[in-house]
Amino acid sequence: AEVRFAPELHIEGGLTLEEVIEAVLAGFAEGERATAEAGRPIVVRSLLIERFNLRMHEEARERPVFHLVLARPDGRLGPGLRPSTIDCQAAARRPPGDGERCGWRSMPGRFVGKGVSIPLLVSQLSYPAQRRIVDKTMLGGQFDIDVTWESDGPGAGAPVGPQFAVDGERVGASLFTALQEQLGLRLEPGKGAV
């Protein structure tokens, strides 16, 4: 893997150079966590230290985050979030094309996973939510997940109501609405160490 990054090219969105570097390093950390959880660990920090003699220190700061919580008081999950019945270790030993596989796909406006954990979902939703997400669901184990939201258009990253409208026509659910209706989860604004 190769990491290329020119922070001075990322300040057009109004971030300071320091904020850009913090965001990129936080993204590296999220990637490290997600790949380790998927069984394919990478350590970006080691690569940067070895290759570029990078020196850094960690500093936790209180920043706005979203807390991922159960949306319903009874704890019932939505139709797009079900406990997985796939034995991922057994599935990995089968020849290709022989039955279901565990894994995930993330694309603009959609996350689909078989036999994946909530922390993996959280790592994939941080970018479209435009904020770090902290898992407060207490949901353990593996899940089959399918959630779709409107990723382009007005206010795609912000909670603006139950759906977007273009010329008065419904386009799709916001990420926040999709999580609640399809997965039975909710993003609540909060503060956390980043």
Short mmCIF file of N, CA and C in Angstrom, two decimals:
data_model
loop_
_atom_site.label_atom_id
_atom_site.label_comp_id
_atom_site.label_asym_id
_atom_site.label_seq_id
_atom_site.Cartn_x
_atom_site.Cartn_y
_atom_site.Cartn_z
N ALA A 1 0.84 -1.18 0.00
CA ALA A 1 0.00 0.00 0.00
C ALA A 1 0.88 1.23 0.00
N GLU A 2 0.38 2.27 -0.58
CA GLU A 2 1.13 3.51 -0.65
C GLU A 2 0.22 4.64 -0.19
N VAL A 3 0.76 5.50 0.63
CA VAL A 3 0.00 6.64 1.11
C VAL A 3 0.64 7.90 0.55
N ARG A 4 -0.17 8.68 -0.16
CA ARG A 4 0.29 9.99 -0.65
C ARG A 4 -0.68 11.02 -0.12
N PHE A 5 -0.13 12.11 0.33
CA PHE A 5 -0.99 13.07 0.97
C PHE A 5 -0.30 14.42 1.00
N ALA A 6 -0.95 15.42 0.44
CA ALA A 6 -0.42 16.78 0.41
C ALA A 6 -1.42 17.67 1.13
N PRO A 7 -1.22 17.86 2.44
CA PRO A 7 -2.23 18.57 3.23
C PRO A 7 -2.56 19.97 2.72
N GLU A 8 -1.59 20.63 2.10
CA GLU A 8 -1.86 21.98 1.62
C GLU A 8 -2.90 22.01 0.50
N LEU A 9 -3.17 20.86 -0.13
CA LEU A 9 -4.18 20.80 -1.19
C LEU A 9 -5.58 20.53 -0.64
N HIS A 10 -5.70 20.31 0.67
CA HIS A 10 -6.99 19.95 1.26
C HIS A 10 -7.61 21.05 2.11
N ILE A 11 -7.15 22.26 1.99
CA ILE A 11 -7.65 23.32 2.87
C ILE A 11 -8.75 24.16 2.22
N GLU A 12 -9.18 23.78 1.03
CA GLU A 12 -10.20 24.57 0.34
C GLU A 12 -11.55 24.54 1.04
N GLY A 13 -11.85 23.49 1.82
CA GLY A 13 -13.14 23.38 2.50
C GLY A 13 -13.23 24.21 3.76
N GLY A 14 -12.24 25.04 4.03
CA GLY A 14 -12.29 25.90 5.19
C GLY A 14 -11.52 25.36 6.38
N LEU A 15 -10.92 24.19 6.28
CA LEU A 15 -10.13 23.65 7.37
C LEU A 15 -8.76 24.30 7.39
N THR A 16 -8.21 24.41 8.59
CA THR A 16 -6.83 24.87 8.69
C THR A 16 -5.92 23.71 8.34
N LEU A 17 -4.66 24.00 8.09
CA LEU A 17 -3.70 22.95 7.78
C LEU A 17 -3.61 21.95 8.92
N GLU A 18 -3.64 22.43 10.16
CA GLU A 18 -3.59 21.54 11.34
C GLU A 18 -4.83 20.63 11.37
N GLU A 19 -6.01 21.18 11.07
CA GLU A 19 -7.24 20.38 11.07
C GLU A 19 -7.21 19.33 9.97
N VAL A 20 -6.64 19.66 8.82
CA VAL A 20 -6.52 18.69 7.72
C VAL A 20 -5.64 17.53 8.15
N ILE A 21 -4.49 17.84 8.75
CA ILE A 21 -3.57 16.79 9.19
C ILE A 21 -4.24 15.92 10.25
N GLU A 22 -4.95 16.54 11.21
CA GLU A 22 -5.67 15.77 12.23
C GLU A 22 -6.71 14.84 11.59
N ALA A 23 -7.45 15.35 10.61
CA ALA A 23 -8.49 14.55 9.95
C ALA A 23 -7.88 13.38 9.19
N VAL A 24 -6.79 13.62 8.49
CA VAL A 24 -6.15 12.54 7.74
C VAL A 24 -5.60 11.48 8.68
N LEU A 25 -4.94 11.90 9.75
CA LEU A 25 -4.41 10.93 10.71
C LEU A 25 -5.54 10.15 11.39
N ALA A 26 -6.66 10.82 11.67
CA ALA A 26 -7.82 10.12 12.23
C ALA A 26 -8.36 9.11 11.22
N GLY A 27 -8.35 9.47 9.94
CA GLY A 27 -8.79 8.54 8.90
C GLY A 27 -7.86 7.33 8.81
N PHE A 28 -6.55 7.56 8.94
CA PHE A 28 -5.61 6.45 8.96
C PHE A 28 -5.93 5.51 10.13
N ALA A 29 -6.18 6.09 11.31
CA ALA A 29 -6.48 5.28 12.49
C ALA A 29 -7.76 4.47 12.28
N GLU A 30 -8.79 5.08 11.68
CA GLU A 30 -10.04 4.35 11.38
C GLU A 30 -9.76 3.20 10.43
N GLY A 31 -8.94 3.45 9.41
CA GLY A 31 -8.59 2.40 8.45
C GLY A 31 -7.83 1.27 9.11
N GLU A 32 -6.91 1.61 10.01
CA GLU A 32 -6.18 0.58 10.74
C GLU A 32 -7.12 -0.29 11.55
N ARG A 33 -8.09 0.35 12.26
CA ARG A 33 -9.05 -0.40 13.08
C ARG A 33 -9.92 -1.30 12.19
N ALA A 34 -10.42 -0.75 11.09
CA ALA A 34 -11.32 -1.52 10.22
C ALA A 34 -10.60 -2.71 9.59
N THR A 35 -9.38 -2.51 9.12
CA THR A 35 -8.66 -3.62 8.48
C THR A 35 -8.25 -4.67 9.50
N ALA A 36 -7.88 -4.24 10.70
CA ALA A 36 -7.54 -5.20 11.75
C ALA A 36 -8.75 -6.05 12.09
N GLU A 37 -9.91 -5.41 12.18
CA GLU A 37 -11.13 -6.15 12.49
C GLU A 37 -11.51 -7.11 11.38
N ALA A 38 -11.20 -6.74 10.15
CA ALA A 38 -11.50 -7.61 9.00
C ALA A 38 -10.44 -8.71 8.84
N GLY A 39 -9.44 -8.73 9.74
CA GLY A 39 -8.43 -9.77 9.69
C GLY A 39 -7.27 -9.47 8.76
N ARG A 40 -7.16 -8.23 8.28
CA ARG A 40 -6.07 -7.84 7.38
C ARG A 40 -5.42 -6.56 7.93
N PRO A 41 -4.70 -6.67 9.05
CA PRO A 41 -4.19 -5.46 9.68
C PRO A 41 -3.13 -4.74 8.86
N ILE A 42 -3.21 -3.43 8.90
CA ILE A 42 -2.16 -2.58 8.34
C ILE A 42 -1.84 -1.55 9.40
N VAL A 43 -0.66 -1.05 9.39
CA VAL A 43 -0.29 -0.04 10.37
C VAL A 43 0.34 1.12 9.61
N VAL A 44 -0.50 2.09 9.29
CA VAL A 44 -0.06 3.24 8.50
C VAL A 44 1.01 4.01 9.24
N ARG A 45 0.84 4.15 10.55
CA ARG A 45 1.80 4.91 11.34
C ARG A 45 3.21 4.35 11.19
N SER A 46 3.34 3.02 11.26
CA SER A 46 4.66 2.39 11.11
C SER A 46 5.25 2.69 9.74
N LEU A 47 4.41 2.63 8.70
CA LEU A 47 4.90 2.92 7.36
C LEU A 47 5.42 4.36 7.26
N LEU A 48 4.67 5.30 7.83
CA LEU A 48 5.06 6.70 7.77
C LEU A 48 6.34 6.96 8.57
N ILE A 49 6.45 6.32 9.73
CA ILE A 49 7.64 6.51 10.56
C ILE A 49 8.87 5.94 9.87
N GLU A 50 8.73 4.70 9.36
CA GLU A 50 9.88 4.05 8.72
C GLU A 50 10.28 4.73 7.42
N ARG A 51 9.31 5.03 6.60
CA ARG A 51 9.61 5.53 5.26
C ARG A 51 10.00 7.00 5.22
N PHE A 52 9.34 7.81 6.05
CA PHE A 52 9.53 9.26 5.97
C PHE A 52 10.10 9.87 7.25
N ASN A 53 10.51 9.02 8.18
CA ASN A 53 11.03 9.50 9.47
C ASN A 53 10.06 10.46 10.16
N LEU A 54 8.77 10.16 10.00
CA LEU A 54 7.74 10.99 10.62
C LEU A 54 7.85 10.92 12.13
N ARG A 55 7.76 12.07 12.77
CA ARG A 55 7.74 12.13 14.22
C ARG A 55 6.42 12.80 14.60
N MET A 56 5.75 12.19 15.57
CA MET A 56 4.47 12.75 15.97
C MET A 56 4.16 12.36 17.41
N HIS A 57 3.20 13.04 17.96
CA HIS A 57 2.69 12.68 19.27
C HIS A 57 1.17 12.69 19.19
N GLU A 58 0.55 11.93 20.08
CA GLU A 58 -0.90 11.86 20.09
C GLU A 58 -1.44 12.79 21.16
N GLU A 59 -2.53 13.40 20.83
CA GLU A 59 -3.16 14.34 21.74
C GLU A 59 -4.66 14.21 21.56
N ALA A 60 -5.36 13.84 22.61
CA ALA A 60 -6.81 13.71 22.52
C ALA A 60 -7.44 15.09 22.70
N ARG A 61 -8.39 15.41 21.84
CA ARG A 61 -9.10 16.68 21.93
C ARG A 61 -10.60 16.40 21.97
N GLU A 62 -11.29 17.22 22.68
CA GLU A 62 -12.74 17.12 22.75
C GLU A 62 -13.31 17.76 21.49
N ARG A 63 -14.04 16.98 20.69
CA ARG A 63 -14.60 17.44 19.43
C ARG A 63 -16.05 16.93 19.30
N PRO A 64 -16.81 17.53 18.40
CA PRO A 64 -18.15 17.00 18.14
C PRO A 64 -18.04 15.61 17.51
N VAL A 65 -18.87 14.69 17.97
CA VAL A 65 -18.96 13.34 17.44
C VAL A 65 -20.43 12.98 17.33
N PHE A 66 -20.71 11.84 16.73
CA PHE A 66 -22.05 11.27 16.79
C PHE A 66 -21.95 9.99 17.60
N HIS A 67 -22.93 9.77 18.46
CA HIS A 67 -23.04 8.52 19.18
C HIS A 67 -24.07 7.66 18.44
N LEU A 68 -23.67 6.44 18.07
CA LEU A 68 -24.59 5.50 17.43
C LEU A 68 -25.29 4.74 18.55
N VAL A 69 -26.62 4.87 18.60
CA VAL A 69 -27.41 4.26 19.66
C VAL A 69 -28.59 3.50 19.05
N LEU A 70 -29.22 2.65 19.85
CA LEU A 70 -30.43 1.98 19.40
C LEU A 70 -31.54 3.01 19.30
N ALA A 71 -32.32 2.97 18.23
CA ALA A 71 -33.35 3.99 17.99
C ALA A 71 -34.63 3.71 18.77
N ARG A 72 -34.91 2.46 19.04
CA ARG A 72 -36.18 2.09 19.66
C ARG A 72 -35.98 1.73 21.13
N PRO A 73 -36.89 2.17 21.99
CA PRO A 73 -36.75 1.86 23.42
C PRO A 73 -36.75 0.36 23.70
N ASP A 74 -37.44 -0.41 22.86
CA ASP A 74 -37.49 -1.87 23.08
C ASP A 74 -36.26 -2.58 22.53
N GLY A 75 -35.34 -1.85 21.88
CA GLY A 75 -34.11 -2.43 21.37
C GLY A 75 -34.27 -3.22 20.08
N ARG A 76 -35.47 -3.19 19.50
CA ARG A 76 -35.71 -3.93 18.26
C ARG A 76 -34.91 -3.30 17.12
N LEU A 77 -34.32 -4.17 16.31
CA LEU A 77 -33.52 -3.71 15.18
C LEU A 77 -34.39 -3.53 13.95
N GLY A 78 -33.91 -2.77 12.99
CA GLY A 78 -34.65 -2.55 11.75
C GLY A 78 -34.48 -3.71 10.79
N PRO A 79 -35.24 -3.70 9.69
CA PRO A 79 -35.20 -4.82 8.74
C PRO A 79 -33.87 -4.98 8.01
N GLY A 80 -33.04 -3.94 7.97
CA GLY A 80 -31.76 -4.02 7.28
C GLY A 80 -30.61 -4.44 8.19
N LEU A 81 -30.89 -4.81 9.43
CA LEU A 81 -29.86 -5.21 10.40
C LEU A 81 -30.32 -6.47 11.11
N ARG A 82 -29.71 -7.59 10.71
CA ARG A 82 -30.10 -8.89 11.28
C ARG A 82 -28.87 -9.63 11.78
N PRO A 83 -29.00 -10.36 12.90
CA PRO A 83 -27.88 -11.20 13.31
C PRO A 83 -27.54 -12.18 12.18
N SER A 84 -26.25 -12.31 11.90
CA SER A 84 -25.82 -13.15 10.78
C SER A 84 -25.88 -14.63 11.16
N THR A 85 -26.26 -15.44 10.20
CA THR A 85 -26.27 -16.89 10.40
C THR A 85 -25.10 -17.55 9.68
N ILE A 86 -24.23 -16.76 9.08
CA ILE A 86 -23.10 -17.29 8.33
C ILE A 86 -21.94 -17.58 9.28
N ASP A 87 -21.35 -18.74 9.17
CA ASP A 87 -20.12 -19.08 9.88
C ASP A 87 -18.98 -18.59 8.99
N CYS A 88 -18.44 -17.42 9.33
CA CYS A 88 -17.45 -16.78 8.46
C CYS A 88 -16.18 -17.60 8.31
N GLN A 89 -15.74 -18.27 9.36
CA GLN A 89 -14.53 -19.09 9.27
C GLN A 89 -14.75 -20.28 8.35
N ALA A 90 -15.90 -20.93 8.46
CA ALA A 90 -16.20 -22.06 7.57
C ALA A 90 -16.37 -21.58 6.13
N ALA A 91 -17.01 -20.43 5.95
CA ALA A 91 -17.22 -19.89 4.60
C ALA A 91 -15.89 -19.56 3.93
N ALA A 92 -14.92 -19.09 4.71
CA ALA A 92 -13.61 -18.74 4.15
C ALA A 92 -12.85 -19.97 3.67
N ARG A 93 -13.15 -21.13 4.22
CA ARG A 93 -12.46 -22.37 3.82
C ARG A 93 -13.08 -23.01 2.58
N ARG A 94 -14.30 -22.60 2.23
CA ARG A 94 -14.96 -23.18 1.06
C ARG A 94 -14.37 -22.62 -0.23
N PRO A 95 -14.45 -23.40 -1.32
CA PRO A 95 -13.97 -22.89 -2.61
C PRO A 95 -14.81 -21.69 -3.07
N PRO A 96 -14.21 -20.80 -3.86
CA PRO A 96 -14.97 -19.65 -4.38
C PRO A 96 -16.23 -20.11 -5.11
N GLY A 97 -17.31 -19.38 -4.89
CA GLY A 97 -18.57 -19.69 -5.55
C GLY A 97 -19.39 -20.74 -4.83
N ASP A 98 -18.88 -21.29 -3.74
CA ASP A 98 -19.58 -22.33 -2.98
C ASP A 98 -20.24 -21.72 -1.75
N GLY A 99 -21.41 -21.16 -1.92
CA GLY A 99 -22.16 -20.60 -0.80
C GLY A 99 -21.84 -19.14 -0.52
N GLU A 100 -22.52 -18.63 0.51
CA GLU A 100 -22.36 -17.22 0.89
C GLU A 100 -21.00 -16.98 1.51
N ARG A 101 -20.55 -15.76 1.39
CA ARG A 101 -19.27 -15.30 1.96
C ARG A 101 -19.52 -14.15 2.93
N CYS A 102 -18.61 -13.98 3.84
CA CYS A 102 -18.64 -12.83 4.73
C CYS A 102 -17.85 -11.71 4.08
N GLY A 103 -18.25 -10.51 4.33
CA GLY A 103 -17.55 -9.36 3.79
C GLY A 103 -18.47 -8.18 3.66
N TRP A 104 -17.96 -7.12 3.10
CA TRP A 104 -18.75 -5.91 2.98
C TRP A 104 -18.36 -5.13 1.74
N ARG A 105 -19.31 -4.30 1.32
CA ARG A 105 -19.09 -3.34 0.24
C ARG A 105 -19.63 -2.01 0.72
N SER A 106 -18.86 -0.99 0.50
CA SER A 106 -19.29 0.35 0.84
C SER A 106 -19.14 1.20 -0.41
N MET A 107 -20.21 1.87 -0.78
CA MET A 107 -20.20 2.73 -1.95
C MET A 107 -21.00 3.98 -1.62
N PRO A 108 -20.91 5.01 -2.40
CA PRO A 108 -21.69 6.22 -2.08
C PRO A 108 -23.17 5.90 -1.92
N GLY A 109 -23.69 6.17 -0.72
CA GLY A 109 -25.10 5.97 -0.46
C GLY A 109 -25.51 4.56 -0.12
N ARG A 110 -24.56 3.65 0.09
CA ARG A 110 -24.96 2.28 0.43
C ARG A 110 -23.85 1.54 1.17
N PHE A 111 -24.26 0.75 2.16
CA PHE A 111 -23.36 -0.16 2.86
C PHE A 111 -24.06 -1.50 2.92
N VAL A 112 -23.38 -2.55 2.44
CA VAL A 112 -23.92 -3.91 2.47
C VAL A 112 -22.86 -4.80 3.09
N GLY A 113 -23.26 -5.59 4.07
CA GLY A 113 -22.31 -6.49 4.70
C GLY A 113 -22.96 -7.80 5.10
N LYS A 114 -22.18 -8.86 5.04
CA LYS A 114 -22.61 -10.19 5.51
C LYS A 114 -21.60 -10.63 6.56
N GLY A 115 -22.09 -10.94 7.75
CA GLY A 115 -21.20 -11.41 8.81
C GLY A 115 -20.22 -10.34 9.28
N VAL A 116 -20.67 -9.09 9.38
CA VAL A 116 -19.79 -7.99 9.78
C VAL A 116 -20.23 -7.44 11.14
N SER A 117 -19.32 -6.72 11.77
CA SER A 117 -19.59 -6.18 13.10
C SER A 117 -20.06 -4.73 13.02
N ILE A 118 -20.64 -4.28 14.11
CA ILE A 118 -21.09 -2.88 14.20
C ILE A 118 -19.88 -1.93 14.14
N PRO A 119 -18.74 -2.24 14.80
CA PRO A 119 -17.59 -1.32 14.64
C PRO A 119 -17.16 -1.14 13.18
N LEU A 120 -17.28 -2.17 12.35
CA LEU A 120 -16.95 -2.00 10.93
C LEU A 120 -17.94 -1.05 10.27
N LEU A 121 -19.23 -1.21 10.57
CA LEU A 121 -20.24 -0.29 10.04
C LEU A 121 -19.92 1.14 10.48
N VAL A 122 -19.59 1.32 11.75
CA VAL A 122 -19.26 2.65 12.28
C VAL A 122 -18.10 3.26 11.51
N SER A 123 -17.07 2.47 11.25
CA SER A 123 -15.91 3.02 10.53
C SER A 123 -16.28 3.45 9.12
N GLN A 124 -17.23 2.79 8.50
CA GLN A 124 -17.63 3.13 7.13
C GLN A 124 -18.60 4.32 7.09
N LEU A 125 -19.29 4.58 8.17
CA LEU A 125 -20.28 5.67 8.18
C LEU A 125 -19.69 7.02 8.61
N SER A 126 -18.49 7.02 9.17
CA SER A 126 -17.90 8.28 9.64
C SER A 126 -17.72 9.28 8.51
N TYR A 127 -17.31 8.81 7.33
CA TYR A 127 -17.10 9.73 6.21
C TYR A 127 -18.41 10.37 5.75
N PRO A 128 -19.45 9.58 5.42
CA PRO A 128 -20.68 10.25 4.97
C PRO A 128 -21.35 11.06 6.07
N ALA A 129 -21.13 10.71 7.33
CA ALA A 129 -21.72 11.49 8.43
C ALA A 129 -20.90 12.75 8.70
N GLN A 130 -19.71 12.82 8.12
CA GLN A 130 -18.82 13.97 8.26
C GLN A 130 -18.41 14.24 9.70
N ARG A 131 -18.31 13.15 10.47
CA ARG A 131 -17.93 13.27 11.87
C ARG A 131 -17.56 11.89 12.40
N ARG A 132 -16.70 11.84 13.38
CA ARG A 132 -16.37 10.57 14.02
C ARG A 132 -17.62 10.02 14.70
N ILE A 133 -17.80 8.71 14.61
CA ILE A 133 -18.95 8.06 15.23
C ILE A 133 -18.45 7.14 16.33
N VAL A 134 -19.11 7.21 17.49
CA VAL A 134 -18.77 6.37 18.63
C VAL A 134 -19.90 5.37 18.82
N ASP A 135 -19.55 4.09 18.82
CA ASP A 135 -20.55 3.03 18.97
C ASP A 135 -21.01 2.93 20.42
N LYS A 136 -22.28 3.21 20.66
CA LYS A 136 -22.88 3.09 21.99
C LYS A 136 -24.02 2.07 21.98
N THR A 137 -24.07 1.23 20.94
CA THR A 137 -25.19 0.30 20.79
C THR A 137 -25.09 -0.91 21.73
N MET A 138 -23.88 -1.29 22.10
CA MET A 138 -23.64 -2.50 22.90
C MET A 138 -24.02 -3.77 22.13
N LEU A 139 -24.09 -3.67 20.79
CA LEU A 139 -24.41 -4.83 19.96
C LEU A 139 -23.12 -5.57 19.62
N GLY A 140 -23.02 -6.81 20.05
CA GLY A 140 -21.86 -7.63 19.74
C GLY A 140 -22.22 -8.67 18.70
N GLY A 141 -21.23 -9.33 18.17
CA GLY A 141 -21.46 -10.39 17.21
C GLY A 141 -21.43 -9.89 15.78
N GLN A 142 -21.81 -10.76 14.89
CA GLN A 142 -21.78 -10.48 13.46
C GLN A 142 -23.20 -10.24 12.95
N PHE A 143 -23.32 -9.35 11.97
CA PHE A 143 -24.63 -8.98 11.43
C PHE A 143 -24.61 -8.98 9.90
N ASP A 144 -25.79 -9.17 9.33
CA ASP A 144 -26.02 -8.92 7.92
C ASP A 144 -26.66 -7.54 7.87
N ILE A 145 -26.05 -6.63 7.11
CA ILE A 145 -26.46 -5.23 7.11
C ILE A 145 -26.69 -4.77 5.68
N ASP A 146 -27.78 -4.05 5.47
CA ASP A 146 -28.04 -3.43 4.17
C ASP A 146 -28.74 -2.10 4.43
N VAL A 147 -28.05 -1.01 4.14
CA VAL A 147 -28.63 0.31 4.34
C VAL A 147 -28.30 1.18 3.14
N THR A 148 -29.31 1.93 2.67
CA THR A 148 -29.16 2.80 1.51
C THR A 148 -29.68 4.18 1.88
N TRP A 149 -28.95 5.22 1.46
CA TRP A 149 -29.36 6.59 1.72
C TRP A 149 -29.00 7.44 0.52
N GLU A 150 -29.55 8.62 0.46
CA GLU A 150 -29.26 9.56 -0.62
C GLU A 150 -27.93 10.22 -0.31
N SER A 151 -26.91 9.95 -1.12
CA SER A 151 -25.59 10.47 -0.82
C SER A 151 -25.26 11.74 -1.59
N ASP A 152 -25.96 12.03 -2.64
CA ASP A 152 -25.72 13.24 -3.42
C ASP A 152 -26.91 14.16 -3.27
N GLY A 153 -26.70 15.40 -3.55
CA GLY A 153 -27.82 16.33 -3.51
C GLY A 153 -27.75 17.22 -2.30
N PRO A 154 -28.77 18.04 -2.13
CA PRO A 154 -28.75 19.04 -1.07
C PRO A 154 -28.70 18.41 0.30
N GLY A 155 -27.74 18.85 1.14
CA GLY A 155 -27.70 18.41 2.52
C GLY A 155 -27.42 16.94 2.71
N ALA A 156 -26.69 16.29 1.82
CA ALA A 156 -26.49 14.85 1.90
C ALA A 156 -25.88 14.42 3.22
N GLY A 157 -25.03 15.23 3.82
CA GLY A 157 -24.39 14.83 5.06
C GLY A 157 -25.05 15.39 6.30
N ALA A 158 -26.21 16.00 6.18
CA ALA A 158 -26.83 16.63 7.33
C ALA A 158 -28.27 16.15 7.50
N PRO A 159 -28.73 16.06 8.75
CA PRO A 159 -30.11 15.65 8.97
C PRO A 159 -31.06 16.78 8.59
N VAL A 160 -31.79 16.60 7.49
CA VAL A 160 -32.65 17.68 7.01
C VAL A 160 -34.10 17.25 6.89
N GLY A 161 -34.47 16.17 7.52
CA GLY A 161 -35.84 15.72 7.44
C GLY A 161 -35.92 14.31 6.90
N PRO A 162 -37.13 13.79 6.77
CA PRO A 162 -37.28 12.39 6.41
C PRO A 162 -36.82 12.02 5.01
N GLN A 163 -36.79 12.94 4.11
CA GLN A 163 -36.29 12.63 2.77
C GLN A 163 -35.88 13.92 2.07
N PHE A 164 -35.16 13.76 0.99
CA PHE A 164 -34.80 14.92 0.19
C PHE A 164 -35.87 15.10 -0.87
N ALA A 165 -36.04 16.31 -1.34
CA ALA A 165 -36.97 16.55 -2.43
C ALA A 165 -36.26 17.39 -3.49
N VAL A 166 -36.40 16.99 -4.73
CA VAL A 166 -35.88 17.74 -5.85
C VAL A 166 -37.07 18.05 -6.74
N ASP A 167 -37.33 19.33 -6.92
CA ASP A 167 -38.51 19.76 -7.67
C ASP A 167 -39.78 19.09 -7.13
N GLY A 168 -39.84 18.98 -5.79
CA GLY A 168 -41.03 18.43 -5.15
C GLY A 168 -41.13 16.92 -5.19
N GLU A 169 -40.16 16.23 -5.78
CA GLU A 169 -40.22 14.77 -5.88
C GLU A 169 -39.25 14.13 -4.90
N ARG A 170 -39.70 13.08 -4.20
CA ARG A 170 -38.86 12.38 -3.23
C ARG A 170 -37.69 11.71 -3.94
N VAL A 171 -36.48 11.93 -3.42
CA VAL A 171 -35.28 11.34 -4.01
C VAL A 171 -34.80 10.18 -3.16
N GLY A 172 -34.70 10.33 -1.86
CA GLY A 172 -34.23 9.26 -1.00
C GLY A 172 -34.06 9.75 0.42
N ALA A 173 -33.82 8.81 1.32
CA ALA A 173 -33.68 9.15 2.74
C ALA A 173 -32.29 9.69 3.02
N SER A 174 -32.21 10.59 3.99
CA SER A 174 -30.90 11.05 4.46
C SER A 174 -30.24 9.88 5.19
N LEU A 175 -28.93 9.98 5.39
CA LEU A 175 -28.21 8.95 6.14
C LEU A 175 -28.85 8.75 7.51
N PHE A 176 -29.22 9.84 8.16
CA PHE A 176 -29.76 9.77 9.52
C PHE A 176 -31.11 9.06 9.54
N THR A 177 -31.96 9.38 8.59
CA THR A 177 -33.27 8.74 8.50
C THR A 177 -33.12 7.27 8.11
N ALA A 178 -32.23 6.98 7.16
CA ALA A 178 -32.01 5.60 6.71
C ALA A 178 -31.54 4.72 7.86
N LEU A 179 -30.62 5.21 8.66
CA LEU A 179 -30.14 4.41 9.80
C LEU A 179 -31.28 4.08 10.75
N GLN A 180 -32.13 5.06 11.01
CA GLN A 180 -33.24 4.85 11.94
C GLN A 180 -34.29 3.91 11.36
N GLU A 181 -34.71 4.15 10.13
CA GLU A 181 -35.78 3.35 9.54
C GLU A 181 -35.32 1.96 9.10
N GLN A 182 -34.13 1.87 8.54
CA GLN A 182 -33.68 0.60 7.97
C GLN A 182 -32.91 -0.28 8.96
N LEU A 183 -32.17 0.35 9.89
CA LEU A 183 -31.35 -0.44 10.82
C LEU A 183 -31.84 -0.39 12.26
N GLY A 184 -32.72 0.55 12.57
CA GLY A 184 -33.16 0.69 13.96
C GLY A 184 -32.10 1.32 14.84
N LEU A 185 -31.21 2.12 14.22
CA LEU A 185 -30.14 2.81 14.92
C LEU A 185 -30.30 4.31 14.72
N ARG A 186 -29.69 5.09 15.61
CA ARG A 186 -29.82 6.54 15.50
C ARG A 186 -28.47 7.19 15.82
N LEU A 187 -28.17 8.26 15.11
CA LEU A 187 -26.98 9.06 15.40
C LEU A 187 -27.39 10.25 16.24
N GLU A 188 -26.78 10.36 17.44
CA GLU A 188 -27.07 11.48 18.33
C GLU A 188 -25.82 12.35 18.44
N PRO A 189 -25.97 13.67 18.31
CA PRO A 189 -24.80 14.55 18.47
C PRO A 189 -24.25 14.47 19.89
N GLY A 190 -22.95 14.54 20.00
CA GLY A 190 -22.32 14.54 21.31
C GLY A 190 -20.91 15.08 21.20
N LYS A 191 -20.16 14.95 22.27
CA LYS A 191 -18.76 15.35 22.31
C LYS A 191 -17.95 14.13 22.68
N GLY A 192 -16.73 14.06 22.17
CA GLY A 192 -15.87 12.94 22.49
C GLY A 192 -14.44 13.25 22.17
N ALA A 193 -13.54 12.46 22.75
CA ALA A 193 -12.12 12.63 22.49
C ALA A 193 -11.82 12.13 21.09
N VAL A 194 -11.13 12.96 20.33
CA VAL A 194 -10.77 12.60 18.97
C VAL A 194 -9.27 12.71 18.84
#
